[in-house]
PDB file of C-alpha atoms in Angstrom:
ATOM      1  CA  MET A   3     152.869 127.104 120.973  1.00  0.00           C
ATOM      2  CA  THR A   4     153.620 126.446 124.025  1.00  0.00           C
ATOM      3  CA  PRO A   5     152.018 123.851 126.322  1.00  0.00           C
ATOM      4  CA  VAL A   6     150.283 125.927 128.678  1.00  0.00           C
ATOM      5  CA  ARG A   7     148.598 127.284 125.727  1.00  0.00           C
ATOM      6  CA  THR A   8     147.867 124.088 123.559  1.00  0.00           C
ATOM      7  CA  LEU A   9     146.414 122.947 126.900  1.00  0.00           C
ATOM      8  CA  LYS A  10     144.226 126.149 127.078  1.00  0.00           C
ATOM      9  CA  THR A  11     143.059 125.565 123.852  1.00  0.00           C
ATOM     10  CA  CYS A  12     142.003 122.125 124.069  1.00  0.00           C
ATOM     11  CA  ALA A  13     140.181 123.010 127.471  1.00  0.00           C
ATOM     12  CA  LEU A  14     138.196 125.404 125.472  1.00  0.00           C
ATOM     13  CA  THR A  15     137.627 122.767 122.369  1.00  0.00           C
ATOM     14  CA  LEU A  16     136.278 120.227 124.966  1.00  0.00           C
ATOM     15  CA  MET A  17     134.047 122.994 126.936  1.00  0.00           C
ATOM     16  CA  ILE A  18     132.491 124.156 123.207  1.00  0.00           C
ATOM     17  CA  VAL A  19     131.877 120.349 122.235  1.00  0.00           C
ATOM     18  CA  LEU A  20     130.449 119.383 125.684  1.00  0.00           C
ATOM     19  CA  GLY A  21     127.829 122.770 125.335  1.00  0.00           C
ATOM     20  CA  PHE A  22     127.483 121.554 122.136  1.00  0.00           C
ATOM     21  CA  LEU A  23     126.049 118.061 123.331  1.00  0.00           C
ATOM     22  CA  VAL A  24     123.955 119.496 126.332  1.00  0.00           C
ATOM     23  CA  GLN A  25     122.318 122.051 123.911  1.00  0.00           C
ATOM     24  CA  THR A  26     121.360 118.972 121.723  1.00  0.00           C
ATOM     25  CA  LYS A  27     120.498 116.984 124.171  1.00  0.00           C
ATOM     26  CA  THR A  28     117.940 119.668 125.640  1.00  0.00           C
ATOM     27  CA  SER A  29     116.449 120.155 122.004  1.00  0.00           C
ATOM     28  CA  GLN A  30     116.007 116.556 121.597  1.00  0.00           C
ATOM     29  CA  ALA A  31     114.241 116.984 125.211  1.00  0.00           C
ATOM     30  CA  GLN A  32     111.802 119.650 124.361  1.00  0.00           C
ATOM     31  CA  GLN A  33     110.588 117.825 121.210  1.00  0.00           C
ATOM     32  CA  LEU A  34     109.119 114.963 123.348  1.00  0.00           C
ATOM     33  CA  GLU A  35     105.314 115.234 123.942  1.00  0.00           C
ATOM     34  CA  THR A  36     102.733 113.051 125.127  1.00  0.00           C
ATOM     35  CA  LEU A  37      99.242 111.643 123.995  1.00  0.00           C
ATOM     36  CA  THR A  38      96.534 110.215 126.355  1.00  0.00           C
ATOM     37  CA  VAL A  39      94.581 107.635 124.794  1.00  0.00           C
ATOM     38  CA  ALA A  40      91.739 105.187 125.894  1.00  0.00           C
ATOM     39  CA  GLY A  41      90.840 102.410 123.557  1.00  0.00           C
ATOM     40  CA  GLY A  42      89.760  99.296 125.746  1.00  0.00           C
ATOM     41  CA  CYS A  43      92.176  97.113 127.230  1.00  0.00           C
ATOM     42  CA  PHE A  44      95.345  99.327 127.519  1.00  0.00           C
ATOM     43  CA  TRP A  45      97.378  96.254 127.208  1.00  0.00           C
ATOM     44  CA  CYS A  46      96.275  96.047 124.015  1.00  0.00           C
ATOM     45  CA  VAL A  47      96.610  99.617 122.961  1.00  0.00           C
ATOM     46  CA  GLU A  48     100.185  99.721 124.705  1.00  0.00           C
ATOM     47  CA  ALA A  49     101.366  97.337 122.635  1.00  0.00           C
ATOM     48  CA  ASP A  50     100.300  98.696 119.275  1.00  0.00           C
ATOM     49  CA  PHE A  51     101.467 102.080 120.009  1.00  0.00           C
ATOM     50  CA  GLU A  52     104.842 100.918 120.809  1.00  0.00           C
ATOM     51  CA  LYS A  53     105.333  99.640 117.432  1.00  0.00           C
ATOM     52  CA  VAL A  54     105.196 103.183 115.934  1.00  0.00           C
ATOM     53  CA  LYS A  55     108.249 104.856 114.589  1.00  0.00           C
ATOM     54  CA  GLY A  56     108.751 107.814 117.104  1.00  0.00           C
ATOM     55  CA  VAL A  57     107.072 106.503 120.097  1.00  0.00           C
ATOM     56  CA  LYS A  58     109.268 106.409 123.083  1.00  0.00           C
ATOM     57  CA  GLU A  59     107.222 104.727 125.320  1.00  0.00           C
ATOM     58  CA  ALA A  60     103.743 103.654 125.903  1.00  0.00           C
ATOM     59  CA  VAL A  61     102.140 103.113 129.916  1.00  0.00           C
ATOM     60  CA  SER A  62      99.181 101.494 130.776  1.00  0.00           C
ATOM     61  CA  GLY A  63      97.143 103.566 133.174  1.00  0.00           C
ATOM     62  CA  PHE A  64      94.027 105.187 134.257  1.00  0.00           C
ATOM     63  CA  THR A  65      92.830 109.008 133.594  1.00  0.00           C
ATOM     64  CA  GLY A  66      89.136 110.635 133.415  1.00  0.00           C
ATOM     65  CA  GLY A  67      88.341 110.162 137.471  1.00  0.00           C
ATOM     66  CA  ALA A  68      88.129 111.599 140.516  1.00  0.00           C
ATOM     67  CA  VAL A  69      89.959 109.381 142.957  1.00  0.00           C
ATOM     68  CA  ALA A  70      93.389 109.987 143.499  1.00  0.00           C
ATOM     69  CA  ASN A  71      95.982 107.247 142.481  1.00  0.00           C
ATOM     70  CA  PRO A  72      93.150 104.662 141.591  1.00  0.00           C
ATOM     71  CA  THR A  73      93.838 100.854 141.451  1.00  0.00           C
ATOM     72  CA  TYR A  74      93.533  98.568 138.751  1.00  0.00           C
ATOM     73  CA  LYS A  75      90.783  96.445 140.891  1.00  0.00           C
ATOM     74  CA  GLN A  76      89.424  99.766 141.859  1.00  0.00           C
ATOM     75  CA  VAL A  77      88.922 100.824 138.545  1.00  0.00           C
ATOM     76  CA  VAL A  78      87.560  98.290 136.841  1.00  0.00           C
ATOM     77  CA  ALA A  79      84.779  97.544 139.595  1.00  0.00           C
ATOM     78  CA  GLY A  80      83.768 100.948 138.845  1.00  0.00           C
ATOM     79  CA  GLY A  81      82.581 103.695 140.667  1.00  0.00           C
ATOM     80  CA  THR A  82      86.185 105.920 140.069  1.00  0.00           C
ATOM     81  CA  GLY A  83      85.156 107.691 137.150  1.00  0.00           C
ATOM     82  CA  HIS A  84      88.864 106.356 135.658  1.00  0.00           C
ATOM     83  CA  ILE A  85      88.758 104.499 132.462  1.00  0.00           C
ATOM     84  CA  GLU A  86      91.956 102.252 131.262  1.00  0.00           C
ATOM     85  CA  ALA A  87      94.204 104.590 129.033  1.00  0.00           C
ATOM     86  CA  VAL A  88      97.494 104.771 127.695  1.00  0.00           C
ATOM     87  CA  GLN A  89      99.813 107.594 127.860  1.00  0.00           C
ATOM     88  CA  ILE A  90     102.033 107.942 124.595  1.00  0.00           C
ATOM     89  CA  THR A  91     105.313 109.628 124.608  1.00  0.00           C
ATOM     90  CA  TYR A  92     106.679 110.403 121.516  1.00  0.00           C
ATOM     91  CA  ASP A  93     109.392 112.867 119.379  1.00  0.00           C
ATOM     92  CA  SER A  94     106.771 115.279 117.630  1.00  0.00           C
ATOM     93  CA  SER A  95     109.715 115.046 114.957  1.00  0.00           C
ATOM     94  CA  GLN A  96     109.265 112.033 113.933  1.00  0.00           C
ATOM     95  CA  VAL A  97     105.612 111.557 114.345  1.00  0.00           C
ATOM     96  CA  SER A  98     102.558 113.855 115.276  1.00  0.00           C
ATOM     97  CA  ALA A  99      99.595 113.828 117.816  1.00  0.00           C
ATOM     98  CA  SER A 100      97.695 114.034 114.407  1.00  0.00           C
ATOM     99  CA  THR A 101      99.361 110.763 112.671  1.00  0.00           C
ATOM    100  CA  LEU A 102      99.022 108.867 116.317  1.00  0.00           C
ATOM    101  CA  MET A 103      95.033 110.062 116.556  1.00  0.00           C
ATOM    102  CA  ALA A 104      94.616 108.608 113.065  1.00  0.00           C
ATOM    103  CA  LEU A 105      96.103 105.418 114.204  1.00  0.00           C
ATOM    104  CA  PHE A 106      94.142 105.369 117.316  1.00  0.00           C
ATOM    105  CA  PHE A 107      91.054 105.950 115.680  1.00  0.00           C
ATOM    106  CA  ARG A 108      91.427 102.977 113.426  1.00  0.00           C
ATOM    107  CA  SER A 109      93.058 100.454 116.156  1.00  0.00           C
ATOM    108  CA  ILE A 110      89.228 100.614 117.780  1.00  0.00           C
ATOM    109  CA  ASP A 111      85.964 100.216 117.356  1.00  0.00           C
ATOM    110  CA  PRO A 112      84.835 103.991 117.826  1.00  0.00           C
ATOM    111  CA  THR A 113      81.201 103.206 116.695  1.00  0.00           C
ATOM    112  CA  ASP A 114      81.050 101.309 120.541  1.00  0.00           C
ATOM    113  CA  ALA A 115      79.955 103.442 123.659  1.00  0.00           C
ATOM    114  CA  GLY A 116      79.751 100.118 125.831  1.00  0.00           C
ATOM    115  CA  GLY A 117      83.101  99.187 125.864  1.00  0.00           C
ATOM    116  CA  GLN A 118      85.209  97.302 123.583  1.00  0.00           C
ATOM    117  CA  PHE A 119      85.222  93.977 121.964  1.00  0.00           C
ATOM    118  CA  CYS A 120      84.881  91.630 124.867  1.00  0.00           C
ATOM    119  CA  ASP A 121      85.683  93.818 127.676  1.00  0.00           C
ATOM    120  CA  ARG A 122      82.004  95.738 128.273  1.00  0.00           C
ATOM    121  CA  GLY A 123      81.363  98.514 130.841  1.00  0.00           C
ATOM    122  CA  GLN A 124      82.495 102.393 131.661  1.00  0.00           C
ATOM    123  CA  SER A 125      86.105 101.432 132.514  1.00  0.00           C
ATOM    124  CA  TYR A 126      86.820 100.001 129.006  1.00  0.00           C
ATOM    125  CA  THR A 127      85.165 102.526 126.750  1.00  0.00           C
ATOM    126  CA  THR A 128      86.949 104.903 124.370  1.00  0.00           C
ATOM    127  CA  ALA A 129      87.995 108.674 124.338  1.00  0.00           C
ATOM    128  CA  ILE A 130      91.018 110.531 123.969  1.00  0.00           C
ATOM    129  CA  PHE A 131      92.210 113.066 126.569  1.00  0.00           C
ATOM    130  CA  ALA A 132      93.524 116.226 124.576  1.00  0.00           C
ATOM    131  CA  THR A 133      95.549 119.151 126.055  1.00  0.00           C
ATOM    132  CA  PRO A 134      94.030 122.709 125.040  1.00  0.00           C
ATOM    133  CA  ASP A 135      96.967 122.442 122.099  1.00  0.00           C
ATOM    134  CA  GLN A 136      95.508 118.992 120.746  1.00  0.00           C
ATOM    135  CA  GLN A 137      91.505 119.593 120.969  1.00  0.00           C
ATOM    136  CA  ASN A 138      91.771 120.933 117.073  1.00  0.00           C
ATOM    137  CA  ALA A 139      93.933 117.989 115.901  1.00  0.00           C
ATOM    138  CA  ALA A 140      91.648 115.372 117.804  1.00  0.00           C
ATOM    139  CA  GLN A 141      88.450 116.711 116.674  1.00  0.00           C
ATOM    140  CA  LYS A 142      89.639 116.902 113.031  1.00  0.00           C
ATOM    141  CA  ALA A 143      90.578 113.453 113.694  1.00  0.00           C
ATOM    142  CA  LYS A 144      87.155 112.165 114.737  1.00  0.00           C
ATOM    143  CA  ALA A 145      85.560 114.298 111.942  1.00  0.00           C
ATOM    144  CA  GLN A 146      87.891 112.378 109.371  1.00  0.00           C
ATOM    145  CA  ALA A 147      87.224 108.622 110.671  1.00  0.00           C
ATOM    146  CA  GLN A 148      83.736 109.512 110.913  1.00  0.00           C
ATOM    147  CA  VAL A 149      83.733 109.904 107.004  1.00  0.00           C
ATOM    148  CA  ASP A 150      85.930 107.321 106.296  1.00  0.00           C
ATOM    149  CA  LEU A 151      84.146 105.040 108.002  1.00  0.00           C
ATOM    150  CA  GLY A 152      80.515 106.119 106.803  1.00  0.00           C
ATOM    151  CA  GLN A 153      79.102 105.288 110.598  1.00  0.00           C
ATOM    152  CA  THR A 154      78.729 107.597 113.830  1.00  0.00           C
ATOM    153  CA  VAL A 155      81.900 107.894 116.015  1.00  0.00           C
ATOM    154  CA  VAL A 156      80.669 108.230 119.534  1.00  0.00           C
ATOM    155  CA  THR A 157      84.784 107.809 121.054  1.00  0.00           C
ATOM    156  CA  PRO A 158      84.465 111.478 122.988  1.00  0.00           C
ATOM    157  CA  ILE A 159      87.439 114.067 123.142  1.00  0.00           C
ATOM    158  CA  LEU A 160      87.613 114.747 126.567  1.00  0.00           C
ATOM    159  CA  GLN A 161      90.048 117.369 128.356  1.00  0.00           C
ATOM    160  CA  ALA A 162      93.272 115.622 129.350  1.00  0.00           C
ATOM    161  CA  SER A 163      93.137 114.974 133.121  1.00  0.00           C
ATOM    162  CA  GLU A 164      95.809 113.642 135.691  1.00  0.00           C
ATOM    163  CA  PHE A 165      97.217 110.172 134.634  1.00  0.00           C
ATOM    164  CA  TYR A 166      97.978 107.375 136.661  1.00  0.00           C
ATOM    165  CA  PRO A 167     100.071 104.828 135.919  1.00  0.00           C
ATOM    166  CA  ALA A 168      98.859 101.161 136.633  1.00  0.00           C
ATOM    167  CA  ASP A 169     101.298  99.009 138.743  1.00  0.00           C
ATOM    168  CA  GLY A 170     104.192  97.395 137.422  1.00  0.00           C
ATOM    169  CA  TYR A 171     101.995  94.020 137.096  1.00  0.00           C
ATOM    170  CA  HIS A 172     100.509  95.631 133.647  1.00  0.00           C
ATOM    171  CA  GLN A 173     103.183  97.482 132.192  1.00  0.00           C
ATOM    172  CA  ASP A 174     104.747  95.799 129.278  1.00  0.00           C
ATOM    173  CA  TYR A 175     102.829  92.777 129.624  1.00  0.00           C
ATOM    174  CA  TYR A 176     102.412  91.614 125.802  1.00  0.00           C
ATOM    175  CA  LYS A 177     106.632  91.078 126.103  1.00  0.00           C
ATOM    176  CA  GLN A 178     107.048  89.961 129.613  1.00  0.00           C
ATOM    177  CA  ARG A 179     107.810  85.897 130.095  1.00  0.00           C
ATOM    178  CA  SER A 180     106.601  85.394 133.734  1.00  0.00           C
ATOM    179  CA  ILE A 181     104.341  82.911 134.261  1.00  0.00           C
ATOM    180  CA  VAL A 182     100.763  83.814 135.240  1.00  0.00           C
ATOM    181  CA  LEU A 183      97.698  81.269 135.653  1.00  0.00           C
ATOM    182  CA  THR A 184      94.885  81.998 133.352  1.00  0.00           C
ATOM    183  CA  ARG A 185      91.599  80.643 132.003  1.00  0.00           C
ATOM    184  CA  PHE A 186      93.943  79.237 129.385  1.00  0.00           C
ATOM    185  CA  GLY A 187      95.873  77.376 131.660  1.00  0.00           C
ATOM    186  CA  PRO A 188      99.598  78.637 132.861  1.00  0.00           C
ATOM    187  CA  LYS A 189     100.908  80.818 130.578  1.00  0.00           C
ATOM    188  CA  SER A 190     103.877  83.321 129.984  1.00  0.00           C
ATOM    189  CA  LYS A 191     102.265  86.519 130.104  1.00  0.00           C
ATOM    190  CA  ALA A 192     103.203  87.322 126.334  1.00  0.00           C
ATOM    191  CA  ASN A 193     101.516  84.253 125.415  1.00  0.00           C
ATOM    192  CA  ALA A 194      98.604  84.576 127.456  1.00  0.00           C
ATOM    193  CA  TYR A 195      98.507  88.185 125.881  1.00  0.00           C
ATOM    194  CA  LYS A 196      98.168  86.968 122.998  1.00  0.00           C
ATOM    195  CA  ALA A 197      95.534  84.347 123.664  1.00  0.00           C
ATOM    196  CA  TYR A 198      93.469  86.966 125.428  1.00  0.00           C
ATOM    197  CA  ARG A 199      93.333  89.098 121.978  1.00  0.00           C
ATOM    198  CA  GLU A 200      92.593  86.764 119.972  1.00  0.00           C
ATOM    199  CA  ALA A 201      89.489  85.530 122.180  1.00  0.00           C
ATOM    200  CA  CYS A 202      88.669  88.769 122.477  1.00  0.00           C
ATOM    201  CA  GLY A 203      88.097  89.321 118.888  1.00  0.00           C
ATOM    202  CA  ARG A 204      89.711  92.672 118.867  1.00  0.00           C
ATOM    203  CA  ASP A 205      91.809  92.324 115.359  1.00  0.00           C
ATOM    204  CA  GLN A 206      88.591  90.419 113.683  1.00  0.00           C
ATOM    205  CA  ARG A 207      86.252  93.294 114.598  1.00  0.00           C
ATOM    206  CA  VAL A 208      88.674  96.196 113.819  1.00  0.00           C
ATOM    207  CA  ARG A 209      89.561  94.413 110.422  1.00  0.00           C
ATOM    208  CA  GLU A 210      85.691  94.547 109.863  1.00  0.00           C
ATOM    209  CA  LEU A 211      85.260  98.041 110.349  1.00  0.00           C
ATOM    210  CA  TRP A 212      88.414  99.135 108.830  1.00  0.00           C
ATOM    211  CA  GLY A 213      89.669  96.590 106.631  1.00  0.00           C
ATOM    212  CA  SER A 214      93.245  97.690 105.240  1.00  0.00           C
ATOM    213  CA  ALA A 215      93.361 100.811 106.973  1.00  0.00           C
ATOM    214  CA  ALA A 216      93.163  98.785 110.153  1.00  0.00           C
ATOM    215  CA  PRO A 217      97.533  99.399 111.133  1.00  0.00           C
ATOM    216  CA  PHE A 218      97.973  97.459 113.883  1.00  0.00           C
ATOM    217  CA  ALA A 219      94.923  94.140 113.532  1.00  0.00           C
ATOM    218  CA  GLY A 220      97.201  90.831 113.611  1.00  0.00           C
ATOM    219  CA  SER A 221     100.300  92.295 114.117  1.00  0.00           C
TER     220      SER A 221
END
């Protein structure tokens, strides 16, 4: 084989390999989907779901309201209609929306319509914000949670709407090392999060409701 022909053959092989890699990456990207849930404090929901295999990212933010680009202060003060929520990006080849919804119900108190744990008010209420394709799975997950719990589940299944990420201060709060001043004294954000979660009684209440079926309590 001549050097020129050899070079052409190598170039063609390289193009085929590169084309395959691009096609593989595109295929993988098409498997990424999102699910938006509200379970009270978004730090806690984010921390819980980033532990799930197949979840690529969980982002704290707000949804369900009528005000564009709301701030944290606006939402917790009330009046915007938004609630604290987390948008979960996951690989559907590794974990399904149905599984994530089942985990979600067992990580909250779905019998409480007034907030979650120590956080009270509309901005801390629970919901699943389902796309049209997710509505059926969400309704089934809710019905199963009610059967398993043996109590009325008040968490609504709402239509997915615009999601607004919270500012960087709130993202990955549970693992940040920067120091903040809290009612517990100066602490790293990670330690402040742990102290808050314990004081708020989240895991204790979830264990009371779900027992060994609670996937994240105490994790």
